[in-house]
mmCIF file of C-alpha atoms and ligand atoms in Angstrom:
data_model
loop_
_atom_site.group_PDB
_atom_site.id
_atom_site.type_symbol
_atom_site.label_atom_id
_atom_site.label_comp_id
_atom_site.label_asym_id
_atom_site.label_seq_id
_atom_site.Cartn_x
_atom_site.Cartn_y
_atom_site.Cartn_z
ATOM 1 C CA UNK O 955 22.898 36.546 -5.737
ATOM 2 C CA UNK O 956 19.516 35.963 -4.076
ATOM 3 C CA UNK O 957 16.917 38.689 -4.778
ATOM 4 C CA UNK O 958 15.575 40.644 -1.821
ATOM 5 C CA UNK O 959 11.927 39.860 -0.975
ATOM 6 C CA UNK O 960 10.922 43.509 -1.525
ATOM 7 C CA UNK O 961 12.118 43.199 -5.135
ATOM 8 C CA UNK O 962 10.009 40.102 -5.882
ATOM 9 C CA UNK O 963 6.518 40.756 -7.207
ATOM 10 C CA UNK O 964 4.660 37.502 -7.929
ATOM 11 C CA UNK O 965 1.941 37.759 -10.579
ATOM 12 C CA UNK O 966 -0.180 34.797 -9.382
ATOM 13 C CA UNK O 967 -3.327 36.932 -9.161
ATOM 14 C CA UNK O 968 -3.117 37.939 -12.847
ATOM 15 C CA UNK O 969 -2.415 34.540 -14.446
ATOM 16 C CA UNK O 970 -4.918 32.024 -15.811
ATOM 17 C CA UNK O 971 -6.169 29.693 -13.086
ATOM 18 C CA UNK O 972 -5.679 25.966 -12.642
ATOM 19 C CA UNK O 973 -9.405 25.431 -13.006
ATOM 20 C CA UNK O 974 -9.296 26.980 -16.504
ATOM 21 C CA UNK O 975 -6.601 24.486 -17.514
ATOM 22 C CA UNK O 976 -8.302 21.493 -15.898
ATOM 23 C CA UNK O 977 -11.467 22.396 -17.757
ATOM 24 C CA UNK O 978 -9.605 22.513 -21.053
ATOM 25 C CA UNK O 979 -8.055 19.087 -20.347
ATOM 26 C CA UNK O 980 -11.250 17.658 -18.859
ATOM 27 C CA UNK O 981 -9.396 16.235 -15.884
ATOM 28 C CA UNK O 982 -8.517 16.996 -12.269
ATOM 29 C CA UNK O 983 -4.802 17.199 -11.591
ATOM 30 C CA UNK O 984 -3.069 15.452 -8.725
ATOM 31 C CA UNK O 985 0.443 14.391 -7.761
ATOM 32 C CA UNK O 986 0.768 10.619 -7.445
ATOM 33 C CA UNK O 987 3.834 10.174 -5.244
ATOM 34 C CA UNK O 988 5.360 6.689 -5.344
ATOM 35 C CA UNK O 989 7.726 5.958 -2.457
ATOM 36 C CA UNK O 990 9.645 2.763 -1.760
ATOM 37 C CA UNK O 991 13.034 1.089 -1.719
ATOM 38 C CA UNK O 992 15.232 0.940 -4.793
ATOM 39 C CA UNK O 993 13.989 -2.034 -6.816
ATOM 40 C CA UNK O 994 10.582 -2.099 -5.142
ATOM 41 C CA UNK O 995 8.883 -1.382 -8.486
ATOM 42 C CA UNK O 996 8.261 2.382 -8.530
ATOM 43 C CA UNK O 997 9.547 3.091 -12.039
ATOM 44 C CA UNK O 998 7.920 -0.015 -13.498
ATOM 45 C CA UNK O 999 4.544 0.914 -12.037
ATOM 46 C CA UNK O 1000 4.936 4.619 -12.891
ATOM 47 C CA UNK O 1001 5.671 3.818 -16.553
ATOM 48 C CA UNK O 1002 2.724 1.407 -16.873
ATOM 49 C CA UNK O 1003 0.375 3.731 -15.011
ATOM 50 C CA UNK O 1004 1.298 6.616 -17.302
ATOM 51 C CA UNK O 1005 0.612 4.473 -20.383
ATOM 52 C CA UNK O 1006 -2.767 3.398 -19.044
ATOM 53 C CA UNK O 1007 -3.767 6.983 -18.208
ATOM 54 C CA UNK O 1008 -2.572 8.198 -21.610
ATOM 55 C CA UNK O 1009 -4.796 5.592 -23.303
ATOM 56 C CA UNK O 1010 -7.716 7.130 -21.420
ATOM 57 C CA UNK O 1011 -6.897 10.628 -22.656
ATOM 58 C CA UNK O 1012 -5.305 11.873 -19.427
ATOM 59 C CA UNK O 1013 -2.404 14.316 -19.795
ATOM 60 C CA UNK O 1014 0.432 13.213 -17.504
ATOM 61 C CA UNK O 1015 4.013 14.010 -16.599
ATOM 62 C CA UNK O 1016 6.296 11.387 -15.110
ATOM 63 C CA UNK O 1017 9.148 12.522 -12.881
ATOM 64 C CA UNK O 1018 11.617 9.761 -12.041
ATOM 65 C CA UNK O 1019 14.552 9.702 -9.618
ATOM 66 C CA UNK O 1020 17.405 9.057 -12.018
ATOM 67 C CA UNK O 1021 16.036 11.385 -14.733
ATOM 68 C CA UNK O 1022 15.731 14.254 -12.295
ATOM 69 C CA UNK O 1023 19.159 13.583 -10.808
ATOM 70 C CA UNK O 1024 20.631 13.650 -14.333
ATOM 71 C CA UNK O 1025 19.066 17.057 -14.987
ATOM 72 C CA UNK O 1026 17.668 19.680 -12.660
ATOM 73 C CA UNK O 1027 19.225 18.025 -9.580
ATOM 74 C CA UNK O 1028 22.568 16.962 -11.063
ATOM 75 C CA UNK O 1029 24.427 18.948 -8.423
ATOM 76 C CA UNK O 1030 22.944 16.947 -5.523
ATOM 77 C CA UNK O 1031 24.251 13.827 -3.776
ATOM 78 C CA UNK O 1032 22.741 11.476 -1.223
ATOM 79 C CA UNK O 1033 23.609 13.020 2.125
ATOM 80 C CA UNK O 1034 20.618 14.044 4.224
ATOM 81 C CA UNK O 1035 20.591 17.733 3.230
ATOM 82 C CA UNK O 1036 20.927 16.877 -0.476
ATOM 83 C CA UNK O 1037 18.081 14.354 -0.261
ATOM 84 C CA UNK O 1038 15.914 17.055 1.273
ATOM 85 C CA UNK O 1039 16.836 19.596 -1.422
ATOM 86 C CA UNK O 1040 16.238 16.918 -4.095
ATOM 87 C CA UNK O 1041 12.705 16.402 -2.827
ATOM 88 C CA UNK O 1042 12.071 20.125 -2.289
ATOM 89 C CA UNK O 1043 12.844 20.915 -5.937
ATOM 90 C CA UNK O 1044 10.835 17.937 -7.197
ATOM 91 C CA UNK O 1045 7.865 19.003 -5.095
ATOM 92 C CA UNK O 1046 8.088 22.577 -6.403
ATOM 93 C CA UNK O 1047 8.250 21.294 -9.993
ATOM 94 C CA UNK O 1048 5.294 18.962 -9.327
ATOM 95 C CA UNK O 1049 3.330 21.892 -7.981
ATOM 96 C CA UNK O 1050 3.865 23.761 -11.249
ATOM 97 C CA UNK O 1051 2.557 20.773 -13.216
ATOM 98 C CA UNK O 1052 -0.450 20.343 -10.957
ATOM 99 C CA UNK O 1053 -1.268 24.028 -11.307
ATOM 100 C CA UNK O 1054 -1.187 23.435 -15.057
ATOM 101 C CA UNK O 1055 -3.814 20.695 -14.766
ATOM 102 C CA UNK O 1056 -1.382 17.863 -15.444
ATOM 103 C CA UNK O 1057 -1.517 14.543 -13.567
ATOM 104 C CA UNK O 1058 2.015 14.143 -12.232
ATOM 105 C CA UNK O 1059 3.469 10.730 -11.424
ATOM 106 C CA UNK O 1060 6.515 10.879 -9.188
ATOM 107 C CA UNK O 1061 8.809 7.938 -8.685
ATOM 108 C CA UNK O 1062 11.327 8.650 -5.936
ATOM 109 C CA UNK O 1063 12.700 6.568 -3.055
ATOM 110 C CA UNK O 1064 11.838 9.529 -0.763
ATOM 111 C CA UNK O 1065 13.010 7.434 2.194
ATOM 112 C CA UNK O 1066 12.038 9.304 5.327
ATOM 113 C CA UNK O 1067 8.874 10.674 6.856
ATOM 114 C CA UNK O 1068 10.583 14.094 6.914
ATOM 115 C CA UNK O 1069 11.144 14.263 3.158
ATOM 116 C CA UNK O 1070 7.640 12.995 2.343
ATOM 117 C CA UNK O 1071 6.159 15.479 4.797
ATOM 118 C CA UNK O 1072 8.080 18.259 3.071
ATOM 119 C CA UNK O 1073 6.745 17.141 -0.316
ATOM 120 C CA UNK O 1074 3.191 17.034 1.017
ATOM 121 C CA UNK O 1075 3.524 20.487 2.566
ATOM 122 C CA UNK O 1076 4.882 22.059 -0.631
ATOM 123 C CA UNK O 1077 2.404 20.346 -2.967
ATOM 124 C CA UNK O 1078 -0.539 20.746 -0.599
ATOM 125 C CA UNK O 1079 -2.289 17.868 1.153
ATOM 126 C CA UNK O 1080 -5.313 17.743 -1.165
ATOM 127 C CA UNK O 1081 -3.142 17.392 -4.269
ATOM 128 C CA UNK O 1082 -0.766 14.798 -2.791
ATOM 129 C CA UNK O 1083 -1.642 11.114 -3.256
ATOM 130 C CA UNK O 1084 1.005 8.986 -1.583
ATOM 131 C CA UNK O 1085 1.524 5.408 -2.746
ATOM 132 C CA UNK O 1086 3.764 3.085 -0.778
ATOM 133 C CA UNK O 1087 5.369 0.589 -3.159
ATOM 134 C CA UNK O 1088 6.086 -2.117 -0.650
ATOM 135 C CA UNK O 1089 8.778 -4.771 -0.982
ATOM 136 C CA UNK O 1090 11.255 -6.035 1.600
ATOM 137 C CA UNK O 1091 14.955 -5.237 1.418
ATOM 138 C CA UNK O 1092 15.513 -8.971 0.834
ATOM 139 C CA UNK O 1093 13.198 -9.021 -2.199
ATOM 140 C CA UNK O 1094 14.680 -5.823 -3.657
ATOM 141 C CA UNK O 1095 18.175 -7.137 -3.094
ATOM 142 C CA UNK O 1096 17.294 -10.389 -4.849
ATOM 143 C CA UNK O 1097 15.940 -8.431 -7.838
ATOM 144 C CA UNK O 1098 18.889 -6.006 -7.723
ATOM 145 C CA UNK O 1099 17.745 -4.446 -11.015
ATOM 146 C CA UNK O 1100 20.601 -1.952 -11.208
ATOM 147 C CA UNK O 1101 23.256 -3.897 -9.294
ATOM 148 C CA UNK O 1102 23.155 -1.248 -6.586
ATOM 149 C CA UNK O 1103 22.573 -3.599 -3.637
ATOM 150 C CA UNK O 1104 25.677 -5.595 -4.547
ATOM 151 C CA UNK O 1105 27.669 -2.367 -4.687
ATOM 152 C CA UNK O 1106 26.210 -1.192 -1.375
ATOM 153 C CA UNK O 1107 27.099 -4.524 0.278
ATOM 154 C CA UNK O 1108 30.661 -4.117 -0.991
ATOM 155 C CA UNK O 1109 30.716 -0.701 0.690
ATOM 156 C CA UNK O 1110 30.950 1.127 -2.634
ATOM 157 C CA UNK O 1111 27.706 3.080 -2.125
ATOM 158 C CA UNK O 1112 27.538 4.979 1.149
ATOM 159 C CA UNK O 1113 24.109 6.077 2.398
ATOM 160 C CA UNK O 1114 22.271 3.442 0.388
ATOM 161 C CA UNK O 1115 18.636 3.245 1.486
ATOM 162 C CA UNK O 1116 17.758 -0.054 3.146
ATOM 163 C CA UNK O 1117 21.407 -1.049 3.652
ATOM 164 C CA UNK O 1118 23.300 1.876 5.153
ATOM 165 C CA UNK O 1119 20.584 4.558 5.279
ATOM 166 C CA UNK O 1120 17.103 4.324 6.763
ATOM 167 C CA UNK O 1121 13.768 3.840 5.042
ATOM 168 C CA UNK O 1122 10.797 4.865 7.179
ATOM 169 C CA UNK O 1123 7.652 2.909 6.398
ATOM 170 C CA UNK O 1124 5.083 5.567 5.331
ATOM 171 C CA UNK O 1125 2.764 6.477 8.189
ATOM 172 C CA UNK O 1126 -0.453 7.145 6.339
ATOM 173 C CA UNK O 1127 -0.218 6.439 2.600
ATOM 174 C CA UNK O 1128 -3.291 6.825 0.369
ATOM 175 C CA UNK O 1129 -2.545 3.431 -1.166
ATOM 176 C CA UNK O 1130 -0.200 0.492 -0.508
ATOM 177 C CA UNK O 1131 0.978 -1.812 -3.284
ATOM 178 C CA UNK O 1132 2.865 -4.919 -2.251
ATOM 179 C CA UNK O 1133 4.923 -5.946 -5.261
ATOM 180 C CA UNK O 1134 5.942 -9.215 -3.599
ATOM 181 C CA UNK O 1135 2.301 -10.259 -3.576
ATOM 182 C CA UNK O 1136 0.892 -8.678 -6.760
ATOM 183 C CA UNK O 1137 1.981 -8.913 -10.375
ATOM 184 C CA UNK O 1138 2.826 -5.709 -12.261
ATOM 185 C CA UNK O 1139 -0.527 -5.943 -14.070
ATOM 186 C CA UNK O 1140 -2.548 -6.304 -10.858
ATOM 187 C CA UNK O 1141 -0.543 -3.580 -9.088
ATOM 188 C CA UNK O 1142 -1.190 -1.060 -11.860
ATOM 189 C CA UNK O 1143 -4.871 -1.987 -12.137
ATOM 190 C CA UNK O 1144 -5.299 -1.487 -8.389
ATOM 191 C CA UNK O 1145 -3.693 1.958 -8.500
ATOM 192 C CA UNK O 1146 -5.627 2.931 -11.610
ATOM 193 C CA UNK O 1147 -8.901 2.093 -9.890
ATOM 194 C CA UNK O 1148 -7.983 4.366 -6.987
ATOM 195 C CA UNK O 1149 -6.762 7.252 -9.084
ATOM 196 C CA UNK O 1150 -9.229 7.423 -11.999
ATOM 197 C CA UNK O 1151 -12.184 8.574 -9.883
ATOM 198 C CA UNK O 1152 -10.061 11.462 -8.570
ATOM 199 C CA UNK O 1153 -8.921 12.505 -12.037
ATOM 200 C CA UNK O 1154 -12.280 12.173 -13.726
ATOM 201 C CA UNK O 1155 -14.491 13.184 -10.812
ATOM 202 C CA UNK O 1156 -16.949 15.868 -11.821
ATOM 203 C CA UNK O 1157 -16.328 18.548 -9.254
ATOM 204 C CA UNK O 1158 -18.698 21.111 -10.678
ATOM 205 C CA UNK O 1159 -15.835 23.018 -12.250
ATOM 206 C CA UNK O 1160 -15.116 20.570 -15.060
HETATM 207 P P1 LIG Z 1289 12.412 1.118 -8.541
HETATM 208 O O1 LIG Z 1289 11.970 2.128 -9.543
HETATM 209 O O2 LIG Z 1289 11.543 1.084 -7.324
HETATM 210 O O3 LIG Z 1289 13.875 1.232 -8.199
HETATM 211 P P2 LIG Z 1289 12.149 -0.751 -10.720
HETATM 212 O O4 LIG Z 1289 10.779 -0.504 -11.236
HETATM 213 O O5 LIG Z 1289 13.309 -0.155 -11.475
HETATM 214 O O6 LIG Z 1289 12.216 -0.332 -9.172
HETATM 215 O O7 LIG Z 1289 12.417 -2.327 -10.629
HETATM 216 C C1 LIG Z 1289 11.479 -3.204 -10.040
HETATM 217 C C2 LIG Z 1289 11.726 -4.629 -10.523
HETATM 218 O O8 LIG Z 1289 10.774 -5.481 -9.868
HETATM 219 C C3 LIG Z 1289 11.513 -4.787 -12.002
HETATM 220 O O9 LIG Z 1289 12.475 -5.689 -12.501
HETATM 221 C C4 LIG Z 1289 10.097 -5.409 -12.109
HETATM 222 O O10 LIG Z 1289 9.936 -6.205 -13.255
HETATM 223 C C5 LIG Z 1289 10.037 -6.244 -10.826
HETATM 224 N N1 LIG Z 1289 8.675 -6.467 -10.306
HETATM 225 C C6 LIG Z 1289 8.172 -7.639 -9.903
HETATM 226 N N2 LIG Z 1289 6.897 -7.519 -9.501
HETATM 227 C C7 LIG Z 1289 6.569 -6.227 -9.658
HETATM 228 C C8 LIG Z 1289 5.362 -5.495 -9.434
HETATM 229 N N3 LIG Z 1289 4.263 -6.041 -8.954
HETATM 230 N N4 LIG Z 1289 5.393 -4.168 -9.689
HETATM 231 C C9 LIG Z 1289 6.523 -3.587 -10.162
HETATM 232 N N5 LIG Z 1289 7.674 -4.228 -10.405
HETATM 233 C C10 LIG Z 1289 7.703 -5.545 -10.168
#
């Protein structure tokens, strides 16, 4: 049963602050939100980016589509309302990490402007760094890393993004990485160069 609002007493004002945790970790936290078609390269880039940040002493947490769907969101499917709830929970979890000073790397198709807008609203605009991992449906289908495009073409996967469900090109991403044009190495380097100044920026509080 859902608790009544009058019975909920948040303790935010009595807990340690994000700035205290960032100071301890010597880093600024941010949510790096990778969006793109299945097979565009999100997980590959997220994994490499996390390694590279770890080498530089940055504490990170990677949240990836399939991992999250196997755990906290294992009761959700792919219809529009489930996709929205999937993203809402992920955004709330990301917000907890960011409040803890942790750099959070999110790898989710997050196909529509609506779902990305929801994520940005929950996380907060200043903590949300959107990266469009760009690759055409044709390129992703050719890679077909998980065999999902073949299944979708056979009609075995309803609501498959790019085939039978829409993907809105992000309107105003902080960074665009075209994985048809750049190697994995170059893609990660490019993103790292954008993100490191944010994480290591001296903001007077660190
Ligand atoms: P997604 O997580 O978006 O579904 P994956 O990372 O699982 O995609 O798969 C992307 C595939 O594309 C991998 O096989 C990867 O080796 C390949 N690929 C080719 N070029 C790039 C690049 N520049 N960045 C990331 N992946 C790339």
